[in-house]
Amino acid sequence: MNFHALATPAEGLGGLVADALVVVLPADGKPQTGDKPLDAAIAAATKGGDFELKSGRTLYLHGVPGVKAARVVLAVARDGSAKAFRAAVGTGLAALKNRAVKHLAVRLVGAADATHAEALTLAVDQAGYVYTHTKPSAETVAMPSKVSLVVDKDALVAAKHGLAQGQAVAAGVAMARECANRPANHCTPTWLGEEAKRLGKEFGLQVQVLDRKACEKLGMGSFLSVSRGSEEPLRFIVMQYHGAAKKDAPLVLVGKGITFDTGGISLKPAADMDEMKFDMGGAASVLGTMRAVAELKPKVNLVGIIPTCENMPSGLATKPGDVVTSMSGQTIEILNTDAEGRLILCDALTYAERFKPAAVVDIATLTGACVVALGHHHAGLFSPDDSLAGDLLAASRSADDPCWRMPLDDEYDEGLKSNFADMANVGSRAGGAITAAKFLQRFTKAYPWAHLDVAGVANRSGAAKGGTGRPVGLLTHFVLSRAARKA
Ligand code: BES
Ligand code: MN
Ligand code: ZN
């Protein structure tokens, strides 16, 4: 699909040559586009009771006299924001579903900037996605080959910039979503390693994939303990993007890559356990972000680290009460084998020290408690570093990929005390998302660190079951903002 920015034709929107025109009208504005023939059609539809300037409404019009585009869809957005625009484009596209549209033009009535352009690419990409890897019979959605964003002349440069950035983010989101959707017997640690290598070849990233032996040499006793019960070999993936001088301290992203979480010996109940194939959502977001960044080539160094394995019960599996030694040297009493995410992340966080990072952000579908606390809208953001937390919050806003800051007071660490090791891997149930973050914090003293608990946002359940590709948008915006600050 090709995205273009077009200036509104001198004769008005009606003069625009396209197969379909989606006009987004903000609900807090007027039901007018400034184009006479279009406005006459809107007035007539409104008068006839077919259209109202209310958020979420759409109207399909065919063959409007004086309008060159044969199909016109009016879509009402809540307001003029990029977020509302993205939603309205989604409903507008739904109204055009399976119509023969090769060239789609989209116009926001009011001022459009780069954020609207980026929102357009994400909306279009999402509308066109159908999972087919293990369901080749799935009905695909016919998508336009060309999409034009129609803006005022003075907004052309910003629109072009936003479209380029949006396409890279959308491709990253798509990659993360697809990885997450593939079942655990397809998306194995081995496959994730191969996928990282493929990405490396395509985009010129340096990629290393370590196996169990290499991880043993590094002393990753905690990571290894999670994989013990599984027949599927583990992988430790390290990807590097070099966009700045060698001596420039890199940003490091660490993604939880549990390709299936049964809970291990602390076995999970059967209901909805299939959704634990999504427990590699953090890893998927690291892959997707590496892809987006490698495409946009900002002047920054970036490392992606993915510890990946299955969490299975077996005669070899780690048992509650077992004590393991992490790569940091700290010992951990594993009281609950279902709190495995922190066990693979802690060794990856120690491994990250060798890069002398400017900042480390880990991304993990870490706790059900975070879903209870924040639901499926905001990811949980944990960081003792106000400036890093501020940057991530700003990125989450600009990317329309929300997260919410959570506390990290030392009182929450007390539950991790153990009689038999430096720490236990679980505390009490109360504040479970925070205790998990406190556990991770014990391994992050060497650099500024933040943790994103994406358990509630990386995938959806029910009829819309599937990966969301979040938080690739947030992470990409964060990396780009760091690069822009230095430039
Ligand atoms: N992968 C789960 C967290 C999770 C739960 C993600 C629900 C998405 C939806 C994680 O490994 C886990 O099992 N966490 C436990 C921790 C507990 C044993 C302290 C949990 O949240 O119950
Ligand atoms: Mn678990
Ligand atoms: Zn898990």
Coordinates of C-alpha atoms and ligand atoms in Angstrom, one line a residue:
M1 CA 0.0 0.0 0.0
N2 CA 1.2 3.5 -0.9
F3 CA 0.5 6.5 1.3
H4 CA 0.7 10.0 -0.2
A5 CA 0.0 13.5 1.0
L6 CA -2.1 15.6 -1.4
A7 CA -3.0 19.3 -1.4
T8 CA -6.7 20.0 -1.7
P9 CA -7.4 20.8 -5.3
A10 CA -8.0 24.5 -6.2
E11 CA -11.6 23.7 -7.2
G12 CA -12.3 22.1 -3.8
L13 CA -12.6 18.6 -2.4
G14 CA -15.2 17.8 -5.1
G15 CA -12.6 18.1 -7.7
L16 CA -10.4 15.4 -6.2
V17 CA -9.9 12.3 -8.4
A18 CA -10.2 9.2 -6.3
D19 CA -12.3 6.0 -6.1
A20 CA -13.6 7.0 -2.7
L21 CA -13.3 9.9 -0.5
V22 CA -13.6 9.6 3.3
V23 CA -14.4 13.0 4.9
V24 CA -13.9 13.1 8.7
L25 CA -16.0 15.8 10.4
P26 CA -15.2 16.6 14.0
A27 CA -18.4 16.6 16.1
D28 CA -17.4 19.8 17.8
G29 CA -17.2 21.6 14.4
K30 CA -19.8 22.4 11.7
P31 CA -21.3 19.8 9.3
Q32 CA -19.6 21.5 6.5
T33 CA -16.5 20.8 4.3
G34 CA -16.2 24.1 2.5
D35 CA -16.9 22.3 -0.8
K36 CA -20.3 23.4 -2.2
P37 CA -21.5 20.1 -3.8
L38 CA -20.5 18.1 -0.8
D39 CA -22.0 20.6 1.7
A40 CA -25.3 20.5 -0.3
A41 CA -25.3 16.7 0.0
I42 CA -24.6 16.8 3.8
A43 CA -27.4 19.4 4.3
A44 CA -29.8 17.3 2.3
A45 CA -28.9 14.1 4.3
T46 CA -29.2 16.0 7.6
K47 CA -32.5 17.4 6.6
G48 CA -33.8 14.0 5.6
G49 CA -32.7 12.5 9.0
D50 CA -30.0 10.4 7.5
F51 CA -27.1 12.1 9.1
E52 CA -26.2 13.9 12.3
L53 CA -23.0 15.4 13.5
K54 CA -22.6 13.0 16.3
S55 CA -19.4 11.1 17.2
G56 CA -19.3 7.6 15.6
R57 CA -21.9 8.4 12.8
T58 CA -21.1 7.6 9.2
L59 CA -23.0 8.2 5.9
Y60 CA -22.3 6.5 2.6
L61 CA -23.1 8.6 -0.5
H62 CA -22.8 7.5 -4.1
G63 CA -22.5 9.7 -7.1
V64 CA -22.8 13.0 -5.4
P65 CA -23.4 15.6 -8.2
G66 CA -20.4 17.8 -8.7
V67 CA -18.1 15.4 -6.8
K68 CA -15.6 13.5 -8.9
A69 CA -15.0 10.7 -6.3
A70 CA -17.8 8.2 -7.0
R71 CA -18.1 7.2 -3.3
V72 CA -18.1 9.5 -0.4
V73 CA -18.2 8.5 3.2
L74 CA -18.8 11.0 5.9
A75 CA -17.4 9.9 9.3
V76 CA -17.9 11.9 12.5
A77 CA -15.0 12.1 14.9
R78 CA -15.4 13.1 18.6
D79 CA -13.1 16.1 18.0
G80 CA -10.2 17.2 15.9
S81 CA -7.6 15.2 17.7
A82 CA -5.4 12.5 16.0
K83 CA -6.9 9.9 18.3
A84 CA -10.5 10.8 17.3
F85 CA -9.4 10.9 13.6
R86 CA -8.0 7.4 13.8
A87 CA -11.2 6.0 15.2
A88 CA -13.3 7.9 12.6
V89 CA -11.1 6.6 9.7
G90 CA -11.7 3.1 11.1
T91 CA -15.5 3.5 11.0
G92 CA -15.2 5.2 7.6
L93 CA -13.3 2.3 6.2
A94 CA -15.8 -0.2 7.6
A95 CA -18.5 1.6 5.6
L96 CA -16.4 1.1 2.4
K97 CA -15.6 -2.5 3.1
N98 CA -15.4 -4.7 0.0
R99 CA -16.1 -2.0 -2.4
A100 CA -13.8 -1.6 -5.4
V101 CA -11.6 1.1 -4.1
K102 CA -8.1 1.3 -5.5
H103 CA -7.4 4.9 -4.6
L104 CA -8.8 6.1 -1.3
A105 CA -8.6 9.8 -0.4
V106 CA -9.1 10.9 3.2
R107 CA -9.7 14.4 4.4
L108 CA -10.0 15.8 7.9
V109 CA -12.1 18.9 8.1
G110 CA -9.9 21.3 10.1
A111 CA -6.2 21.3 10.7
A112 CA -4.3 18.1 10.1
D113 CA -0.7 17.7 11.2
A114 CA 1.9 14.9 11.4
T115 CA 0.1 13.1 14.2
H116 CA -3.1 12.8 12.1
A117 CA -1.1 11.5 9.2
E118 CA 0.5 8.8 11.5
A119 CA -3.0 8.0 12.9
L120 CA -4.2 7.4 9.3
T121 CA -1.6 4.8 8.5
L122 CA -2.3 3.0 11.7
A123 CA -6.1 3.0 11.1
V124 CA -5.7 1.8 7.5
D125 CA -3.2 -0.9 8.5
Q126 CA -5.5 -2.2 11.3
A127 CA -8.5 -2.3 9.0
G128 CA -6.7 -4.4 6.5
Y129 CA -5.3 -7.0 8.9
V130 CA -6.6 -10.6 8.8
Y131 CA -4.8 -13.4 10.5
T132 CA -4.2 -16.2 8.0
H133 CA -1.0 -18.1 9.0
T134 CA -2.9 -21.1 10.4
K135 CA -6.3 -20.1 8.8
P136 CA -5.7 -19.7 5.1
S137 CA -9.4 -19.9 4.5
A138 CA -9.9 -16.6 6.4
E139 CA -11.7 -14.0 4.3
T140 CA -9.3 -11.2 3.4
V141 CA -10.2 -7.6 3.3
A142 CA -9.8 -5.9 -0.1
M143 CA -7.7 -2.8 0.6
P144 CA -6.9 0.2 -1.6
S145 CA -3.5 0.2 -3.2
K146 CA -3.1 3.9 -2.8
V147 CA -4.2 6.1 0.1
S148 CA -4.0 9.9 0.0
L149 CA -4.3 12.2 2.9
V150 CA -5.7 15.4 1.6
V151 CA -4.5 18.5 3.5
D152 CA -4.1 22.2 3.1
K153 CA -1.0 23.2 1.2
D154 CA 0.9 24.5 4.2
A155 CA 0.4 21.1 6.0
L156 CA 1.9 19.0 3.2
V157 CA 5.4 18.7 4.7
A158 CA 4.1 17.7 8.1
A159 CA 1.7 15.2 6.5
K160 CA 4.5 13.6 4.5
H161 CA 6.6 13.2 7.6
G162 CA 3.8 11.8 9.6
L163 CA 2.9 9.3 6.9
A164 CA 6.5 8.0 6.7
Q165 CA 6.8 7.7 10.4
G166 CA 3.3 6.1 10.6
Q167 CA 4.1 3.5 8.0
A168 CA 7.2 2.4 9.9
V169 CA 5.3 2.2 13.2
A170 CA 2.4 0.4 11.5
A171 CA 4.8 -2.2 10.1
G172 CA 6.3 -2.7 13.5
V173 CA 2.8 -3.0 15.1
A174 CA 1.9 -5.5 12.3
M175 CA 4.9 -7.6 13.1
A176 CA 4.3 -7.6 16.8
R177 CA 0.6 -8.5 16.3
E178 CA 1.4 -11.3 13.9
C179 CA 4.1 -12.9 16.2
A180 CA 1.7 -12.7 19.1
N181 CA -1.2 -14.3 17.2
R182 CA 0.8 -17.3 16.0
P183 CA 0.1 -20.3 18.3
A184 CA 2.8 -21.5 20.6
N185 CA 3.5 -24.6 18.5
H186 CA 4.4 -22.2 15.6
C187 CA 5.8 -19.2 17.5
T188 CA 8.5 -21.1 19.5
P189 CA 11.7 -19.6 21.0
T190 CA 13.6 -21.1 18.0
W191 CA 11.2 -19.4 15.5
L192 CA 11.5 -16.0 17.3
G193 CA 15.3 -16.3 17.1
E194 CA 15.0 -17.0 13.3
E195 CA 12.5 -14.1 12.9
A196 CA 15.0 -11.8 14.7
K197 CA 17.8 -13.0 12.3
R198 CA 15.5 -12.4 9.3
L199 CA 14.8 -8.9 10.5
G200 CA 18.5 -8.3 11.0
K201 CA 19.3 -9.3 7.4
E202 CA 16.5 -7.2 6.0
F203 CA 17.4 -4.0 8.0
G204 CA 21.1 -4.4 8.7
L205 CA 20.8 -5.1 12.4
Q206 CA 23.4 -7.0 14.3
V207 CA 21.7 -10.1 15.7
Q208 CA 23.0 -12.8 18.1
V209 CA 20.9 -15.8 19.2
L210 CA 22.3 -17.6 22.2
D211 CA 21.3 -21.2 23.1
R212 CA 21.1 -23.0 26.5
K213 CA 24.8 -23.7 26.6
A214 CA 25.7 -20.1 26.1
C215 CA 23.2 -19.0 28.8
E216 CA 24.7 -21.6 31.2
K217 CA 28.1 -20.1 30.6
L218 CA 26.8 -16.7 31.4
G219 CA 25.3 -18.0 34.7
M220 CA 21.7 -17.3 33.9
G221 CA 20.4 -19.7 36.5
S222 CA 17.1 -17.9 36.9
F223 CA 16.3 -17.8 33.2
L224 CA 17.3 -21.5 32.8
S225 CA 15.2 -22.6 35.7
V226 CA 12.0 -21.5 33.9
S227 CA 12.9 -23.5 30.8
R228 CA 13.8 -26.7 32.6
G229 CA 10.4 -28.3 32.3
S230 CA 10.1 -27.7 28.5
E231 CA 11.3 -29.8 25.6
E232 CA 11.3 -26.7 23.4
P233 CA 14.9 -25.2 23.4
L234 CA 15.3 -21.7 24.9
R235 CA 16.8 -18.7 23.1
F236 CA 18.4 -15.5 24.3
I237 CA 18.1 -12.9 21.5
V238 CA 20.3 -9.8 21.2
M239 CA 19.6 -7.3 18.4
Q240 CA 21.6 -4.1 17.9
Y241 CA 20.8 -1.0 15.8
H242 CA 23.6 1.4 15.4
G243 CA 22.4 4.9 14.4
A244 CA 24.8 7.0 16.4
A245 CA 28.5 7.1 17.3
K246 CA 29.9 3.9 18.8
K247 CA 30.6 5.7 22.2
D248 CA 27.0 6.8 22.4
A249 CA 25.3 5.0 25.3
P250 CA 22.4 2.9 23.8
L251 CA 18.8 2.6 24.8
V252 CA 18.0 -1.0 25.7
L253 CA 14.6 -2.7 25.4
V254 CA 14.1 -6.0 27.1
G255 CA 11.0 -8.1 26.2
K256 CA 9.4 -11.0 28.0
G257 CA 9.3 -13.9 25.5
I258 CA 7.4 -16.7 27.3
T259 CA 6.0 -18.4 24.2
F260 CA 3.6 -20.3 26.4
D261 CA 2.9 -20.0 30.1
T262 CA 1.2 -23.0 31.7
G263 CA 2.3 -21.7 35.1
G264 CA 4.7 -24.7 35.4
I265 CA 4.2 -26.8 38.5
S266 CA 2.1 -24.0 40.0
L267 CA -0.2 -24.9 37.1
K268 CA -2.8 -22.4 35.8
P269 CA -6.5 -23.3 35.7
A270 CA -7.7 -24.5 32.3
A271 CA -10.1 -21.6 31.5
D272 CA -8.6 -19.3 28.9
M273 CA -5.1 -20.8 29.2
D274 CA -4.8 -20.6 25.4
E275 CA -4.3 -16.9 25.9
M276 CA -1.0 -17.6 27.5
K277 CA 0.4 -18.0 24.0
F278 CA 0.3 -14.2 24.1
D279 CA 2.8 -14.2 27.0
M280 CA 5.5 -13.2 24.5
G281 CA 3.8 -9.9 23.8
G282 CA 6.7 -7.9 25.3
A283 CA 9.2 -9.8 23.1
A284 CA 7.0 -9.1 20.0
S285 CA 6.9 -5.4 20.8
V286 CA 10.7 -5.4 21.0
L287 CA 10.9 -7.0 17.5
G288 CA 8.3 -4.6 16.1
T289 CA 10.1 -1.6 17.6
M290 CA 13.5 -2.7 16.3
R291 CA 11.8 -3.0 12.8
A292 CA 10.2 0.5 13.0
V293 CA 13.4 2.1 14.3
A294 CA 15.6 0.3 11.7
E295 CA 13.3 1.6 9.0
L296 CA 13.3 5.2 10.2
K297 CA 17.1 5.3 11.0
P298 CA 17.2 7.9 13.8
K299 CA 20.6 8.9 15.2
V300 CA 20.5 6.7 18.3
N301 CA 21.9 3.4 19.3
L302 CA 19.3 0.8 20.3
V303 CA 19.6 -2.7 21.7
G304 CA 16.8 -5.2 21.9
I305 CA 17.1 -8.2 24.3
I306 CA 14.6 -11.1 24.3
P307 CA 14.9 -14.0 26.8
T308 CA 12.5 -16.6 25.4
C309 CA 11.3 -20.0 26.5
E310 CA 8.2 -22.0 27.5
N311 CA 7.0 -22.4 31.1
M312 CA 5.9 -26.0 31.4
P313 CA 5.4 -28.6 34.1
S314 CA 7.4 -31.9 33.9
G315 CA 9.5 -34.2 35.9
L316 CA 12.4 -31.9 35.3
A317 CA 10.5 -28.7 36.0
T318 CA 11.5 -26.2 38.8
K319 CA 9.5 -26.9 42.0
P320 CA 8.1 -24.4 44.5
G321 CA 10.8 -23.9 47.1
D322 CA 13.7 -24.4 44.7
V323 CA 16.4 -21.8 45.0
V324 CA 18.3 -20.6 41.9
T325 CA 21.2 -18.3 41.4
S326 CA 20.6 -15.5 39.0
M327 CA 23.3 -14.0 36.7
S328 CA 23.7 -11.1 39.2
G329 CA 24.7 -13.6 41.9
Q330 CA 21.6 -12.9 43.9
T331 CA 19.7 -16.1 44.9
I332 CA 16.0 -16.5 44.4
E333 CA 13.5 -18.8 46.2
I334 CA 10.9 -19.7 43.6
L335 CA 7.7 -19.9 45.7
N336 CA 5.4 -19.8 42.7
T337 CA 6.6 -21.1 39.3
D338 CA 3.8 -19.1 37.6
A339 CA 5.7 -15.9 38.5
E340 CA 8.2 -16.8 35.7
G341 CA 8.3 -13.6 33.8
R342 CA 10.4 -11.8 36.4
L343 CA 12.7 -14.9 36.5
I344 CA 13.7 -14.6 32.8
L345 CA 13.7 -10.8 32.8
C346 CA 16.1 -10.5 35.8
D347 CA 18.9 -12.2 34.0
A348 CA 18.3 -10.2 30.8
L349 CA 18.4 -7.0 32.9
T350 CA 21.8 -8.1 34.3
Y351 CA 23.0 -9.0 30.8
A352 CA 22.0 -5.5 29.7
E353 CA 24.6 -3.9 32.0
R354 CA 27.4 -4.8 29.5
F355 CA 26.0 -2.2 27.1
K356 CA 26.4 0.6 29.7
P357 CA 22.9 1.8 28.7
A358 CA 21.6 5.3 28.8
A359 CA 18.3 3.7 29.8
V360 CA 16.7 0.3 29.9
V361 CA 13.0 -0.3 29.4
D362 CA 11.6 -3.8 29.9
I363 CA 8.2 -4.7 28.4
A364 CA 6.3 -7.7 29.8
T365 CA 2.9 -9.3 30.1
L366 CA 3.9 -9.7 33.7
T367 CA 0.9 -9.8 36.1
G368 CA -2.8 -10.4 36.1
A369 CA -2.8 -7.8 39.0
C370 CA -1.9 -5.1 36.5
V371 CA -5.0 -6.0 34.4
V372 CA -7.1 -5.7 37.6
A373 CA -5.5 -2.3 38.4
L374 CA -5.6 -0.7 35.0
G375 CA -7.9 -2.8 32.8
H376 CA -7.2 -3.0 29.1
H377 CA -6.6 0.6 28.2
H378 CA -3.4 1.8 30.1
A379 CA -0.2 -0.2 30.4
G380 CA 1.4 0.0 33.8
L381 CA 4.5 2.2 33.9
F382 CA 7.0 1.7 36.8
S383 CA 10.2 3.7 37.2
P384 CA 12.2 5.2 40.0
D385 CA 13.5 7.8 37.5
D386 CA 11.1 10.7 37.0
S387 CA 12.8 12.0 33.8
L388 CA 12.7 8.6 32.1
A389 CA 9.1 8.1 33.3
G390 CA 8.2 11.5 31.9
D391 CA 9.7 10.7 28.6
L392 CA 7.8 7.4 28.4
L393 CA 4.5 9.1 29.4
A394 CA 5.1 11.8 26.7
A395 CA 5.8 9.1 24.1
S396 CA 2.7 7.2 25.1
R397 CA 0.6 10.4 24.6
S398 CA 2.1 11.3 21.3
A399 CA 1.7 7.7 20.0
D400 CA -1.8 7.4 21.4
D401 CA -0.6 4.3 23.2
P402 CA -1.5 5.0 26.8
C403 CA 0.3 4.0 30.0
W404 CA -0.2 5.1 33.6
R405 CA 2.5 5.6 36.2
M406 CA 2.4 3.3 39.2
P407 CA 4.2 3.6 42.6
L408 CA 7.5 1.8 43.5
D409 CA 7.8 2.7 47.2
D410 CA 10.2 0.4 49.1
E411 CA 7.4 -0.8 51.4
Y412 CA 6.2 -2.9 48.5
D413 CA 9.6 -4.7 48.4
E414 CA 9.1 -6.2 51.9
G415 CA 6.9 -9.1 50.8
L416 CA 9.8 -10.5 48.8
K417 CA 11.8 -11.6 51.9
S418 CA 12.8 -15.2 52.0
N419 CA 14.2 -17.4 54.7
F420 CA 16.2 -19.4 52.2
A421 CA 17.4 -17.0 49.5
D422 CA 18.2 -13.3 48.9
M423 CA 14.6 -12.9 47.8
A424 CA 11.4 -14.8 47.0
N425 CA 9.9 -14.5 43.5
V426 CA 6.5 -13.6 44.9
G427 CA 5.0 -11.5 47.7
S428 CA 1.5 -11.2 48.9
R429 CA -1.4 -11.0 46.4
A430 CA -2.1 -7.3 47.2
G431 CA -0.4 -4.9 44.9
G432 CA 0.9 -7.8 42.8
A433 CA 1.9 -5.7 39.8
I434 CA 4.1 -3.5 42.1
T435 CA 5.8 -6.4 43.9
A436 CA 6.7 -7.8 40.5
A437 CA 8.2 -4.4 39.5
K438 CA 10.1 -4.3 42.9
F439 CA 11.5 -7.7 42.1
L440 CA 12.9 -6.5 38.8
Q441 CA 14.2 -3.3 40.3
R442 CA 16.6 -5.3 42.4
F443 CA 18.5 -6.1 39.2
T444 CA 18.5 -2.6 37.7
K445 CA 20.8 -0.6 39.9
A446 CA 23.4 0.0 37.2
Y447 CA 21.3 2.3 34.9
P448 CA 18.1 4.3 34.6
W449 CA 15.3 1.8 34.3
A450 CA 11.6 1.6 33.6
H451 CA 9.2 -1.3 33.4
L452 CA 6.0 -1.6 31.3
D453 CA 3.5 -4.2 32.4
V454 CA 1.5 -4.8 29.3
A455 CA -0.6 -7.8 30.5
G456 CA -3.8 -5.8 29.9
V457 CA -3.0 -4.2 26.6
A458 CA -0.9 -6.5 24.4
N459 CA -3.8 -8.6 23.4
R460 CA -7.6 -8.7 23.5
S461 CA -9.9 -11.6 24.6
G462 CA -13.3 -12.7 23.5
A463 CA -14.6 -12.1 20.0
A464 CA -11.7 -9.8 19.2
K465 CA -9.1 -12.2 20.6
G466 CA -5.7 -11.3 19.2
G467 CA -2.5 -9.3 19.6
T468 CA -2.8 -5.5 19.4
G469 CA 0.8 -4.7 18.5
R470 CA 1.1 -2.5 21.6
P471 CA 3.2 -0.9 22.8
V472 CA 5.3 -0.6 19.6
G473 CA 3.9 2.9 19.1
L474 CA 4.9 4.1 22.5
L475 CA 8.4 2.5 22.3
T476 CA 9.1 3.9 18.8
H477 CA 8.1 7.4 19.8
F478 CA 10.2 7.1 22.9
V479 CA 13.3 6.1 20.9
L480 CA 12.7 8.8 18.3
S481 CA 12.2 11.5 21.0
R482 CA 15.6 10.5 22.5
A483 CA 17.3 10.7 19.2
A484 CA 15.7 14.1 18.4
R485 CA 16.8 15.5 21.7
K486 CA 20.4 14.7 21.0
A487 CA 20.4 16.0 17.4
Ligands
BES1 N1 1.8 -14.3 32.2 C1 1.3 -14.1 33.5 C2 0.6 -12.8 33.7 C3 -0.7 -12.6 32.9 C4 -1.9 -12.9 33.5 C5 -0.7 -12.0 31.7 C6 -3.1 -12.7 32.8 C7 -1.9 -11.8 31.0 C8 -3.1 -12.2 31.6 C9 2.4 -14.2 34.5 O1 3.4 -15.1 34.2 C10 1.7 -14.8 35.8 O2 1.3 -15.9 35.7 N2 1.7 -14.0 36.8 C11 1.1 -14.4 38.0 C12 2.0 -13.9 39.2 C13 1.6 -14.4 40.5 C14 1.9 -15.9 40.5 C15 2.4 -13.7 41.6 C16 -0.3 -13.7 38.1 O3 -0.5 -12.6 37.6 O4 -1.2 -14.4 38.6
MN2 MN 3.0 -17.1 34.8
ZN3 ZN 3.8 -15.3 32.2

